[in-house]
CSV table of C-alpha atoms in Angstrom, one decimal:
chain,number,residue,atom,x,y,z
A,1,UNK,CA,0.1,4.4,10.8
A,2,UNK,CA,1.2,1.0,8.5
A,3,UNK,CA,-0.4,-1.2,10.9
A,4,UNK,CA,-3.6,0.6,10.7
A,5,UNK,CA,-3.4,0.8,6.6
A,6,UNK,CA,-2.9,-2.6,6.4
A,7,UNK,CA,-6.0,-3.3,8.7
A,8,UNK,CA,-8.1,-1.2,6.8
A,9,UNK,CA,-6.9,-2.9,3.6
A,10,UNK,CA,-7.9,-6.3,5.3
A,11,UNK,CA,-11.5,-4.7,6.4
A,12,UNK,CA,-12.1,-3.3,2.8
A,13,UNK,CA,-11.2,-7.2,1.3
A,14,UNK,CA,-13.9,-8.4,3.6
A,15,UNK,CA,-16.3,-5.8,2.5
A,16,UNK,CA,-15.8,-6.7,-1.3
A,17,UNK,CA,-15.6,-10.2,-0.7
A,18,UNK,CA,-19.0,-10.2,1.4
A,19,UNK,CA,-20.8,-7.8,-0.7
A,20,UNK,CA,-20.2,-9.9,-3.9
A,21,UNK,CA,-20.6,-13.0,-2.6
A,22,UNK,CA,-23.5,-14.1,-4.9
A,23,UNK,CA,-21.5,-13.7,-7.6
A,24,UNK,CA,-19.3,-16.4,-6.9
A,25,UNK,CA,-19.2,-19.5,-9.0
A,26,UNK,CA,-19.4,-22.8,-8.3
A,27,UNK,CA,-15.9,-24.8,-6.8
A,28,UNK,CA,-14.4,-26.9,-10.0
A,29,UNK,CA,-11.9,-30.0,-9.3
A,30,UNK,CA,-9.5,-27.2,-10.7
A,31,UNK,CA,-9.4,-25.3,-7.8
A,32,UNK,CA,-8.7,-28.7,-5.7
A,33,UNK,CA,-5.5,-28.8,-8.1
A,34,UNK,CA,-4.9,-24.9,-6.9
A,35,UNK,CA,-5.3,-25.3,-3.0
A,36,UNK,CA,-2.1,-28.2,-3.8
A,37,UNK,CA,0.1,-25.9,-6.0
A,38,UNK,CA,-0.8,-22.9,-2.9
A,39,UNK,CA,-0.3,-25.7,-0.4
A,40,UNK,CA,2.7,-26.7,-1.2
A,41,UNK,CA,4.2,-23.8,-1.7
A,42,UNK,CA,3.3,-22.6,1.7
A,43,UNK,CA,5.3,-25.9,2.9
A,44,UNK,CA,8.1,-25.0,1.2
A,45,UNK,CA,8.1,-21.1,2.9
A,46,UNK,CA,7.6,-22.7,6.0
A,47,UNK,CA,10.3,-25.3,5.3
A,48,UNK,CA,12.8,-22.9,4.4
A,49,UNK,CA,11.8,-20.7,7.9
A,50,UNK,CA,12.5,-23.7,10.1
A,51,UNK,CA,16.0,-23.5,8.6
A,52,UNK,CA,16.4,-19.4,8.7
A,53,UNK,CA,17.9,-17.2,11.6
A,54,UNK,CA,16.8,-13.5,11.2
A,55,UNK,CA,19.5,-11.4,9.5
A,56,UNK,CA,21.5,-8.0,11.2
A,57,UNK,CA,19.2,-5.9,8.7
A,58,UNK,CA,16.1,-7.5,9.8
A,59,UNK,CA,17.0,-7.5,13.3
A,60,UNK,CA,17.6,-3.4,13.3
A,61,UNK,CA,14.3,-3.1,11.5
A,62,UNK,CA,12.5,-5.2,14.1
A,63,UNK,CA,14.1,-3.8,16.7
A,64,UNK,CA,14.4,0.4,15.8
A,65,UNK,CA,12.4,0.8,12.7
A,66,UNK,CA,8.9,2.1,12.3
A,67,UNK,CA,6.9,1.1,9.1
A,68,UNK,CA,4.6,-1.2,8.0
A,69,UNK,CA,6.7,-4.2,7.3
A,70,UNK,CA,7.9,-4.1,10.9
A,71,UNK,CA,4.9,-3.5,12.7
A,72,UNK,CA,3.5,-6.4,11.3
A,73,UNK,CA,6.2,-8.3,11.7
A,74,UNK,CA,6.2,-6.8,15.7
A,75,UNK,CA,2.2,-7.0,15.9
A,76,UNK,CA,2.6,-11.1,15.1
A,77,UNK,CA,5.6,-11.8,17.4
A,78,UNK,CA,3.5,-9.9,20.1
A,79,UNK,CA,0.5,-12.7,19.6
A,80,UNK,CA,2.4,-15.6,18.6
A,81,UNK,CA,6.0,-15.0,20.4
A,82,UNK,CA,9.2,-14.2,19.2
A,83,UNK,CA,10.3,-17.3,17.0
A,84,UNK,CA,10.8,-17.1,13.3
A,85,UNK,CA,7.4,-18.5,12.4
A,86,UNK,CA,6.1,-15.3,13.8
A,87,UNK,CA,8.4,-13.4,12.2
A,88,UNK,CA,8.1,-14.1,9.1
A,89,UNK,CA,4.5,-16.2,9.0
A,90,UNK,CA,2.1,-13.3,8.3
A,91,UNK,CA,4.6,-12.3,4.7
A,92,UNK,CA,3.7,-16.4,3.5
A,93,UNK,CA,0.0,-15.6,4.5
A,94,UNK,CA,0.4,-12.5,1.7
A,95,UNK,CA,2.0,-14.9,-0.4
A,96,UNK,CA,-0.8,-17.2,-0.3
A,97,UNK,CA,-3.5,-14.3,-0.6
A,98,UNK,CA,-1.3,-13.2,-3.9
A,99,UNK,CA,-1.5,-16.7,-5.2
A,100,UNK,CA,-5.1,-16.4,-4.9
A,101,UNK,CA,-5.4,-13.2,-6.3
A,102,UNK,CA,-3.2,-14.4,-9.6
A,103,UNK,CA,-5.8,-17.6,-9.7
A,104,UNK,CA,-8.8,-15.7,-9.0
A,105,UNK,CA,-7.7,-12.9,-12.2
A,106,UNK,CA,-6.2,-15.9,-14.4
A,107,UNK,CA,-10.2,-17.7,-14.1
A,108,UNK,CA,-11.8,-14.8,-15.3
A,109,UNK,CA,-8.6,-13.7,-17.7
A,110,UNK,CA,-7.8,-16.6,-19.4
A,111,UNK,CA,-9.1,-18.9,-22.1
A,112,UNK,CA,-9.6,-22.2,-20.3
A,113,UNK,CA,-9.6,-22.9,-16.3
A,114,UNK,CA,-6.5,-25.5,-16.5
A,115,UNK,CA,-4.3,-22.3,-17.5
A,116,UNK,CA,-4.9,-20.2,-14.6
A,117,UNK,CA,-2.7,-23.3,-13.0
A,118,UNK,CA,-0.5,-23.1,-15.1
A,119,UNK,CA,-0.1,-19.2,-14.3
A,120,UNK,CA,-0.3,-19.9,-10.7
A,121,UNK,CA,2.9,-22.0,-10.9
A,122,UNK,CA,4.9,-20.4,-13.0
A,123,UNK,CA,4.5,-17.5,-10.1
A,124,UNK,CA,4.7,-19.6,-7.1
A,125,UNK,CA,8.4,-20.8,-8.5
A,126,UNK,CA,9.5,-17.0,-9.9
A,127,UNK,CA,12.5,-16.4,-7.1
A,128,UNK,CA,12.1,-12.8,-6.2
A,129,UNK,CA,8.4,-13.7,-5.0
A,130,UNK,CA,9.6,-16.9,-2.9
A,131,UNK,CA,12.0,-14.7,-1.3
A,132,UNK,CA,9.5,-11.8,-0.6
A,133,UNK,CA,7.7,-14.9,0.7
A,134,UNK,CA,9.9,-15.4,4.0
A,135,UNK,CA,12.1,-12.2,4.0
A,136,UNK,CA,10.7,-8.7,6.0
A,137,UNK,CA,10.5,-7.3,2.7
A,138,UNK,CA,7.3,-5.2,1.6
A,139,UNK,CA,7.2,-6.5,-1.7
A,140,UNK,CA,4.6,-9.1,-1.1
A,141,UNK,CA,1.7,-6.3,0.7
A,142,UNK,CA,2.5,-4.1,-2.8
A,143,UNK,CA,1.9,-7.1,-4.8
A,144,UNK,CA,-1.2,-7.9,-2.8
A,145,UNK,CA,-2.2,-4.4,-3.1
A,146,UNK,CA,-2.0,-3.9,-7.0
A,147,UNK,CA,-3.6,-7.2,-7.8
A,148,UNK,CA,-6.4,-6.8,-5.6
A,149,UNK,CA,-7.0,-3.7,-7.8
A,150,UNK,CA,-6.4,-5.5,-11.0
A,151,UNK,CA,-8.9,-8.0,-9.9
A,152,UNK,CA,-11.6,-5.7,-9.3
A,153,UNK,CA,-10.9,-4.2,-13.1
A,154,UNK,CA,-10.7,-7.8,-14.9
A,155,UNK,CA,-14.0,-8.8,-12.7
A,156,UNK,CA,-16.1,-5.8,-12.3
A,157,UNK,CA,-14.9,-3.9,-15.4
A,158,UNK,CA,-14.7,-1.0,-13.0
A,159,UNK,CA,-11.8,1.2,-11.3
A,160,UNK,CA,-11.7,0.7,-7.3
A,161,UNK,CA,-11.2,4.4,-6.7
A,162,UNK,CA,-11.2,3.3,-2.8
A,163,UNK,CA,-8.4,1.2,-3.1
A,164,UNK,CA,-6.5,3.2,-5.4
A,165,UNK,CA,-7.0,6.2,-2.5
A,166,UNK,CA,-5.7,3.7,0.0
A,167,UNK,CA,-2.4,3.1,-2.0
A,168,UNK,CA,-1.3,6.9,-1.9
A,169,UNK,CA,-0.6,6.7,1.3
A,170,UNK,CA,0.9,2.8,1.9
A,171,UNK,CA,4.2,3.3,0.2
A,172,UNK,CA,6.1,5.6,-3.2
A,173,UNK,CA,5.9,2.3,-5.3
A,174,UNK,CA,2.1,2.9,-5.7
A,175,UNK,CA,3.2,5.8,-8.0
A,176,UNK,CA,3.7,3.7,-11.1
A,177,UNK,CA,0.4,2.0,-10.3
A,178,UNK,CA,-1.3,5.4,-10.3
A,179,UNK,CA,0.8,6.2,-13.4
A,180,UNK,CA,-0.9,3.1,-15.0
A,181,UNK,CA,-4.3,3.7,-14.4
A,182,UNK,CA,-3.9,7.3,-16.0
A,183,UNK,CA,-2.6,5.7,-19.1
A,184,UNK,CA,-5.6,3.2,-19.0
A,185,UNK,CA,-8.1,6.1,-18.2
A,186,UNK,CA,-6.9,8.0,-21.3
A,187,UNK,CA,-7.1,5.1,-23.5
A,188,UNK,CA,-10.6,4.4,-22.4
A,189,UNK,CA,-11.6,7.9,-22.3
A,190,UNK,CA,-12.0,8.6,-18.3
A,191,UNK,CA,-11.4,12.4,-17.8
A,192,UNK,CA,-12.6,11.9,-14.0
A,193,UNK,CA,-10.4,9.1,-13.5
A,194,UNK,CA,-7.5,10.9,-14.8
A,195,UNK,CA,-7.4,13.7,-12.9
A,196,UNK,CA,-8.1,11.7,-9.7
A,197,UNK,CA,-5.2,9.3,-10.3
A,198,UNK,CA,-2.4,12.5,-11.0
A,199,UNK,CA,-3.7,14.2,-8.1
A,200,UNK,CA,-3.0,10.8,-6.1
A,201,UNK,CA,0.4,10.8,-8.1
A,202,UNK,CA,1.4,13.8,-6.9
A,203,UNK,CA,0.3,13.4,-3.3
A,204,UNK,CA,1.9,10.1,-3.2
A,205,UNK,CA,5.1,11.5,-4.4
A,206,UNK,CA,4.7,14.6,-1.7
A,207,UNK,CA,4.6,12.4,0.8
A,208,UNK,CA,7.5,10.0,0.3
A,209,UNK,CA,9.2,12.1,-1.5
A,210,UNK,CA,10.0,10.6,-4.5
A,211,UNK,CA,13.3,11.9,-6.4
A,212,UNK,CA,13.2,12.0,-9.9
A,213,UNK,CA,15.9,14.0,-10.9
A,214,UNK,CA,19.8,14.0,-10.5
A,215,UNK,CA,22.5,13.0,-13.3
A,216,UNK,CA,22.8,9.7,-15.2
A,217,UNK,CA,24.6,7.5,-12.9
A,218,UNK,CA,24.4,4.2,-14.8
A,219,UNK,CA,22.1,2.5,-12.8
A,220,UNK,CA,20.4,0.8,-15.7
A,221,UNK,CA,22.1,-2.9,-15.6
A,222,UNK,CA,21.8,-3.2,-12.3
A,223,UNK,CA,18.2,-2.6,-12.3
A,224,UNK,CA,18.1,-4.7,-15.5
A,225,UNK,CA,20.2,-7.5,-13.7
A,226,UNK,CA,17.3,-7.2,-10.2
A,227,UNK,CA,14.4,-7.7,-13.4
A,228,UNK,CA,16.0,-10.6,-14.1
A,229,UNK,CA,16.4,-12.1,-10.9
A,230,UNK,CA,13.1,-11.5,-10.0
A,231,UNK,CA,11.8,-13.1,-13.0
A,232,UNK,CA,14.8,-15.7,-14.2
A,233,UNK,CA,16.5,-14.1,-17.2
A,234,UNK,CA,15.2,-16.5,-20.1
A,235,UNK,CA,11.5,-15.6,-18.2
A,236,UNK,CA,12.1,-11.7,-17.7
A,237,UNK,CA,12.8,-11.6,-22.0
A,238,UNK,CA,9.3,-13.9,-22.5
A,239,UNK,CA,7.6,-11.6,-20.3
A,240,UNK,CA,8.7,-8.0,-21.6
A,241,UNK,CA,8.0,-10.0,-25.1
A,242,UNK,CA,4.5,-10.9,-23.7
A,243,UNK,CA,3.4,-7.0,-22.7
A,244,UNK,CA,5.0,-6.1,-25.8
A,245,UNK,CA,2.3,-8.5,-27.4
A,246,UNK,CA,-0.8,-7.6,-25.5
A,247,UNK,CA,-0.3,-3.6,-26.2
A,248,UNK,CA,-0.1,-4.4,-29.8
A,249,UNK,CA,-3.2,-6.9,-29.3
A,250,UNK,CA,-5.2,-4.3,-27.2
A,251,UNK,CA,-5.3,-6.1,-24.6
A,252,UNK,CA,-7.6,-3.2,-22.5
A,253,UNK,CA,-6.9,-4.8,-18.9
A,254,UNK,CA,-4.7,-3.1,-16.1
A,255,UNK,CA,-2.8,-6.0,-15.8
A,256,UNK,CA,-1.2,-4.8,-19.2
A,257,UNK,CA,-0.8,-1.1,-18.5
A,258,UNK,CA,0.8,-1.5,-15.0
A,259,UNK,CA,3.5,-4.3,-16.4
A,260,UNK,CA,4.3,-1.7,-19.1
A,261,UNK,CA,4.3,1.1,-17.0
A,262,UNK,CA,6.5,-0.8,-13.7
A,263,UNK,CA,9.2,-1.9,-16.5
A,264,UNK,CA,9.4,1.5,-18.5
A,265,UNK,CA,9.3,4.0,-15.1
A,266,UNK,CA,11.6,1.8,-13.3
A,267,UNK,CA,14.6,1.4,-16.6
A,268,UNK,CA,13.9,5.2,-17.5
A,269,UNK,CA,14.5,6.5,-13.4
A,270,UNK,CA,17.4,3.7,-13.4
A,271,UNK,CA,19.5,5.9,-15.9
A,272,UNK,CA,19.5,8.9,-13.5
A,273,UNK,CA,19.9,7.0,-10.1
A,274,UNK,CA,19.7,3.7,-7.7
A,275,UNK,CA,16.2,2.2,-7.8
A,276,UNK,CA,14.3,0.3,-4.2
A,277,UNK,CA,14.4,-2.6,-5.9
A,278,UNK,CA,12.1,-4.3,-3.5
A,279,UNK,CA,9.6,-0.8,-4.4
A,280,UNK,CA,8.7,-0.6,-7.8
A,281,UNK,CA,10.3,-3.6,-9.3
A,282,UNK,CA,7.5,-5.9,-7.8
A,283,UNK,CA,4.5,-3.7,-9.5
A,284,UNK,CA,5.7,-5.5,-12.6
A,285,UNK,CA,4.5,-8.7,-11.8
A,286,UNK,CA,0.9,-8.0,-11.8
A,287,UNK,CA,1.3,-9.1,-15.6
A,288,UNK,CA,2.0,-12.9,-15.3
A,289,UNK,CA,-1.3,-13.7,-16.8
A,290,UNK,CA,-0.7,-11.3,-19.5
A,291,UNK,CA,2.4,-13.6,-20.7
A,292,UNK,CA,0.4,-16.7,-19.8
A,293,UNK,CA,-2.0,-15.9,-22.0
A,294,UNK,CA,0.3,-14.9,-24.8
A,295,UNK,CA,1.8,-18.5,-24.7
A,296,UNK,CA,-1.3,-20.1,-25.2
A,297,UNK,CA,-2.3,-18.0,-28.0
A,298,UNK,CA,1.3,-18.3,-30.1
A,299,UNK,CA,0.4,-22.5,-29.1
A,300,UNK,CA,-3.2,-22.6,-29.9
A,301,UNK,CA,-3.3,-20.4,-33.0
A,302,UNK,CA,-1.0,-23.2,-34.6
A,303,UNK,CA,-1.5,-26.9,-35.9
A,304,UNK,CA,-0.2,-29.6,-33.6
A,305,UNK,CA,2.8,-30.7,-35.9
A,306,UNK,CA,3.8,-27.0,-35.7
A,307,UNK,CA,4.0,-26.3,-32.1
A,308,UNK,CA,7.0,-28.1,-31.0
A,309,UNK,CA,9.4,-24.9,-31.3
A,310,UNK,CA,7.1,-23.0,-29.0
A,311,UNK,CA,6.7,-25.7,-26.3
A,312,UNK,CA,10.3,-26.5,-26.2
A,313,UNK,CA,11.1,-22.6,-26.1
A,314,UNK,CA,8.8,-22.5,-22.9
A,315,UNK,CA,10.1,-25.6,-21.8
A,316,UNK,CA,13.6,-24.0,-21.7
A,317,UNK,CA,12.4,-21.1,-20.0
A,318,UNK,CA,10.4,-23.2,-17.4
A,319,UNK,CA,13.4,-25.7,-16.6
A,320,UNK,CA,15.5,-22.9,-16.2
A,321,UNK,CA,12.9,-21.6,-13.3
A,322,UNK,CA,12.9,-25.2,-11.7
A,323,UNK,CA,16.7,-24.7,-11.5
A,324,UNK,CA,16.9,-21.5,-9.8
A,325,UNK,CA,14.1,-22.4,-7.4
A,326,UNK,CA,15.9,-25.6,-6.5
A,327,UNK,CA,19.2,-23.5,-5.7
A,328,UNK,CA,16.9,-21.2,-3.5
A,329,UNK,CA,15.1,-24.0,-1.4
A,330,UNK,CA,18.3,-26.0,-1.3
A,331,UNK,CA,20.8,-23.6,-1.0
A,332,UNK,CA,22.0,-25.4,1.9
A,333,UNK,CA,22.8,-28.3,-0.6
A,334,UNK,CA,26.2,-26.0,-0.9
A,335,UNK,CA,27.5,-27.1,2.4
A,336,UNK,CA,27.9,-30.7,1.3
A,337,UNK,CA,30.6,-30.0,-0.5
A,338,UNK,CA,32.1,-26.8,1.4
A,339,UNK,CA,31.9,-25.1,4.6
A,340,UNK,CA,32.3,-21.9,2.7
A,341,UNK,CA,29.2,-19.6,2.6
A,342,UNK,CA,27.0,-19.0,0.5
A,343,UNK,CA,24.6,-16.7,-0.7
A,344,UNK,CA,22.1,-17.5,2.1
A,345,UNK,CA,24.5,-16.9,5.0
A,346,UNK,CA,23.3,-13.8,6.6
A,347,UNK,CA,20.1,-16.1,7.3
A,348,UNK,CA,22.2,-19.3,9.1
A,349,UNK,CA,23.8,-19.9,12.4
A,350,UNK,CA,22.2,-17.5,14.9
A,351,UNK,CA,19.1,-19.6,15.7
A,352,UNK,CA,21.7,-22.8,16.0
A,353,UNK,CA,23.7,-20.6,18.4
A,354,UNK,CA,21.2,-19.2,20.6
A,355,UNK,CA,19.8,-22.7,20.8
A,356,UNK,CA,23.3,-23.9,21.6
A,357,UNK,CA,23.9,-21.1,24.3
A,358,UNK,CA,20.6,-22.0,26.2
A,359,UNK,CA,21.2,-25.9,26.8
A,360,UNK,CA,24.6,-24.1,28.6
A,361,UNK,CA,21.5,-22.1,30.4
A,362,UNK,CA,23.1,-19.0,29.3
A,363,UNK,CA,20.7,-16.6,28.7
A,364,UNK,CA,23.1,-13.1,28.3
A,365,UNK,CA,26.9,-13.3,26.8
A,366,UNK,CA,28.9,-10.4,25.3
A,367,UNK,CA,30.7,-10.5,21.6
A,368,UNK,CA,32.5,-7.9,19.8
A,369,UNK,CA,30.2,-8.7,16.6
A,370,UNK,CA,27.3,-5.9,17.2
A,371,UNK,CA,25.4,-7.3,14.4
A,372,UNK,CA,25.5,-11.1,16.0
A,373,UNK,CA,24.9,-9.5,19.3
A,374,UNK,CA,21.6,-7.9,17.9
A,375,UNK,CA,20.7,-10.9,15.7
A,376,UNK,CA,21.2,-13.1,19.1
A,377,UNK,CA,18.7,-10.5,21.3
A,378,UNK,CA,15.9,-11.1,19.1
A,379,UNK,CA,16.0,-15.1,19.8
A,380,UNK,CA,15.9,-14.0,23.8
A,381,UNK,CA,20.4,-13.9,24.7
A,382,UNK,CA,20.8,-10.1,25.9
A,383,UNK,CA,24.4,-8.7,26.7
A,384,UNK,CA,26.7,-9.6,29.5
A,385,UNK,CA,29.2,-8.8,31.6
A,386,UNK,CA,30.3,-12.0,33.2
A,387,UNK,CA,30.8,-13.8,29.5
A,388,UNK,CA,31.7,-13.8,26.0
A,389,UNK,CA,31.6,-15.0,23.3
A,390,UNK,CA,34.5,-16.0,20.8
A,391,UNK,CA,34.4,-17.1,17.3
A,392,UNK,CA,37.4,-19.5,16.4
A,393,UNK,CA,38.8,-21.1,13.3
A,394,UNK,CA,36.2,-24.1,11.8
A,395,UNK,CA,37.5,-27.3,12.6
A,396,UNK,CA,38.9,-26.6,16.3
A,397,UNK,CA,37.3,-28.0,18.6
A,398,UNK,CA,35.0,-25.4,20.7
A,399,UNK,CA,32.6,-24.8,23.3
A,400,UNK,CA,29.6,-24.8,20.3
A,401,UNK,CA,30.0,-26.2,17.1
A,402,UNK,CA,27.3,-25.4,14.4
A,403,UNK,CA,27.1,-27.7,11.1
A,404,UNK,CA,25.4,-28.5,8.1
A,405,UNK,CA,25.0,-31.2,5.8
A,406,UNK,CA,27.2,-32.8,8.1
A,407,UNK,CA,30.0,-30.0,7.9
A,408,UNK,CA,31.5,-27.7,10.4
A,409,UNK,CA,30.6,-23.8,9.3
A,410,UNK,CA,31.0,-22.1,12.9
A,411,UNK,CA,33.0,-22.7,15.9
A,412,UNK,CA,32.9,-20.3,19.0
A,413,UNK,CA,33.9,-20.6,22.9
A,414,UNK,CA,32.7,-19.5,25.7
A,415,UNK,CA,34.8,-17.7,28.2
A,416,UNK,CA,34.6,-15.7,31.6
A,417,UNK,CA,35.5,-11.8,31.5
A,418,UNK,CA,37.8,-11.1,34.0
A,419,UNK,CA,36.9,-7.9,36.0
């Protein structure tokens, strides 16, 4: 059922894309300057997969779970093997179609070409997108999903009552987008649209059922901390500032009504119990223009001598980004200094080991660790009865050694089961 969705989404792309191709304008050296901010942040994903090993909650969902995250990730190991690169290689083709989608909107959104750019970087570096990027996560298809729409509203001036059908049935995040588009329809006046998008809030909420109830549970700061981390903090405050801004600005765009409604659904269900972060919380995102263009317009509106405060508080804000980017890609950097893990962990050491394993040409060993033992089937070492495996302290000397940045972080041995 998710694999055919997503197809269909895909077929109904083409159809728009073909149907309005003379409308297309003509290429600009600023999209040169996009395809290398895209580019290289394609690079980087891929970069950052040669390094990964699948994680134990990736594993069980490729190997026993049944949505559409999976079977995509299945349906691309089936064509191009089981390696990481087809694991995780069709989420950074989203990533690039959502980089598109936030240049395409910014073009026709924004004041001057240059700052769809600069909106195009700012969400190529936010962290929660790089990592919906390269993890089985389906954060990056909602993303794709909601922007698509918002790009048919900024281009068209119209409501793609097609799409918005397809989204009731793809996933319960799509709620709040529905929710949106009911509070755009009643500002514009669109009886017909309203009633279609609360009957496709209420079937979407049938089918997944969606929870709304329960006790306050005190949920809200850890929601408010996941915000931030998708964001960067000092860029989640600009941001909420920024659709604060365009409401008061009438800024009559979905862009504005879905970042409004994502942030104020997902705090006010927060206070009554534990929010899918990687559900609703990437809805919100769909507004990066929105804040782009608000930072041009507090820059512009001023005289030269006066805008140093504003581009130093953006500077902050962007330096900041760079930062937490940096520790993402380079997370590994960690390891220089100490074998300890890190954050990144659950993604290290099981593509090292089954590498290790097969130069031995063993191709099946047992281990007491059920989730290494299912991490290790994916990468093609089953379980055995002959052999196991055995972790031992770093720094004694093993059958397989694994290291980074020149440092020992696993040791294990090899030895025969006696029957």
């Amino acid at each position: 059922m998710g694999a055919q969705t997503f197809q269909g989404i895909i077929l109904y792309l083409r159809f728009w894309l073909d149907r309005h191709s003379q409308t297309r304008r003509a290429g600009d050296v600023v999209d040169i300057f996009f395809l290398l901010i895209a580019s290289g942040s394609v690079i980087l994903q891929f970069w950052m997969i040669s390094q990964m090993s699948i994680s134990y909650k990736e594993a069980y969902g490729f190997f026993y779970e049944k949505n559409f995250v999976f079977d995509l990730a299945r349906l691309s190991t089936q064509i191009f093997g089981q390696n990481d690169y087809a694991l995780r290689g069709p989420f950074v083709v989203i990533h690039f179609l959502n980089m598109l989608l936030i240049y395409a909107i910014s073009r026709n959104y924004l004041k001057k070409p240059t700052d769809s750019l600069f909106a195009v970087l700012v969400y190529a570096m936010l962290p929660g997108i790089n990592l919906s990027a390269i993890l089985l996560l389906k954060s990056g298809l909602i993303i794709l999903v909601s922007l698509w729409i918002c790009y048919i509203n900024i281009r068209y001036k119209r409501i793609p009552y097609i799409s918005l059908f397809l989204s009731i049935f793809i996933d319960g995040s799509f709620s709040v987008l529905l929710l949106a588009v009911v509070f755009y329809a009643m500002k514009n006046k669109m009886p017909k649209t309203i009633i279609y998008c609360l009957c496709g809030f209420g079937v979407n909420m049938y089918l997944f059922d969606l929870d709304i109830g329960g006790r306050p549970q005190g949920h809200f700061l850890d929601v408010l901390g996941e915000m931030a981390m998708l964001f960067s903090p000092f860029l989640f405050i600009y941001y909420s500032y920024a659709l604060y801004w365009a409401i008061t600005k009438n800024q009559n765009n979905l862009m504005t009504y879905i970042g409004v409604s994502s942030l104020v659904f997902v705090l006010l269900l927060s206070i009554r119990q534990n929010i899918d972060s990687d559900s609703f919380i990437p809805v919100s995102v769909v507004g990066l223009p929105v804040m782009i263009k608000s930072f041009f317009n507090d820059l512009r509106i001023r005289l030269p001598r006066f805008r140093t405060r504003y581009k130093m508080r953006f500077f902050i804000v962007f330096a900041v980004l760079f930062l937490e980017t940096f520790c993402l890609f380079g997370n590994r950097l960690s390891y220089f200094f100490s074998a300890k893990d890190n954050f990144a962990s659950g993604y290290y050491v099981v593509q090292e080991l089954a590498g290790a394993l097969k130069k031995y040409g063993i191709n099946a060993v047992n281990t007491k660790d059920e989730r290494l033992a299912l991490r290790l089937l994916f990468y093609g070492i089953k379980d055995s009865k002959d052999l196991r495996l055995i972790k031992i302290p770093n720094g004694t000397k093993g059958d397989i050694g694994i290291t980074a940045m020149g440092r020992n972080i696993r040791t294990y041995n090899i030895i025969k089961i006696k029957k």
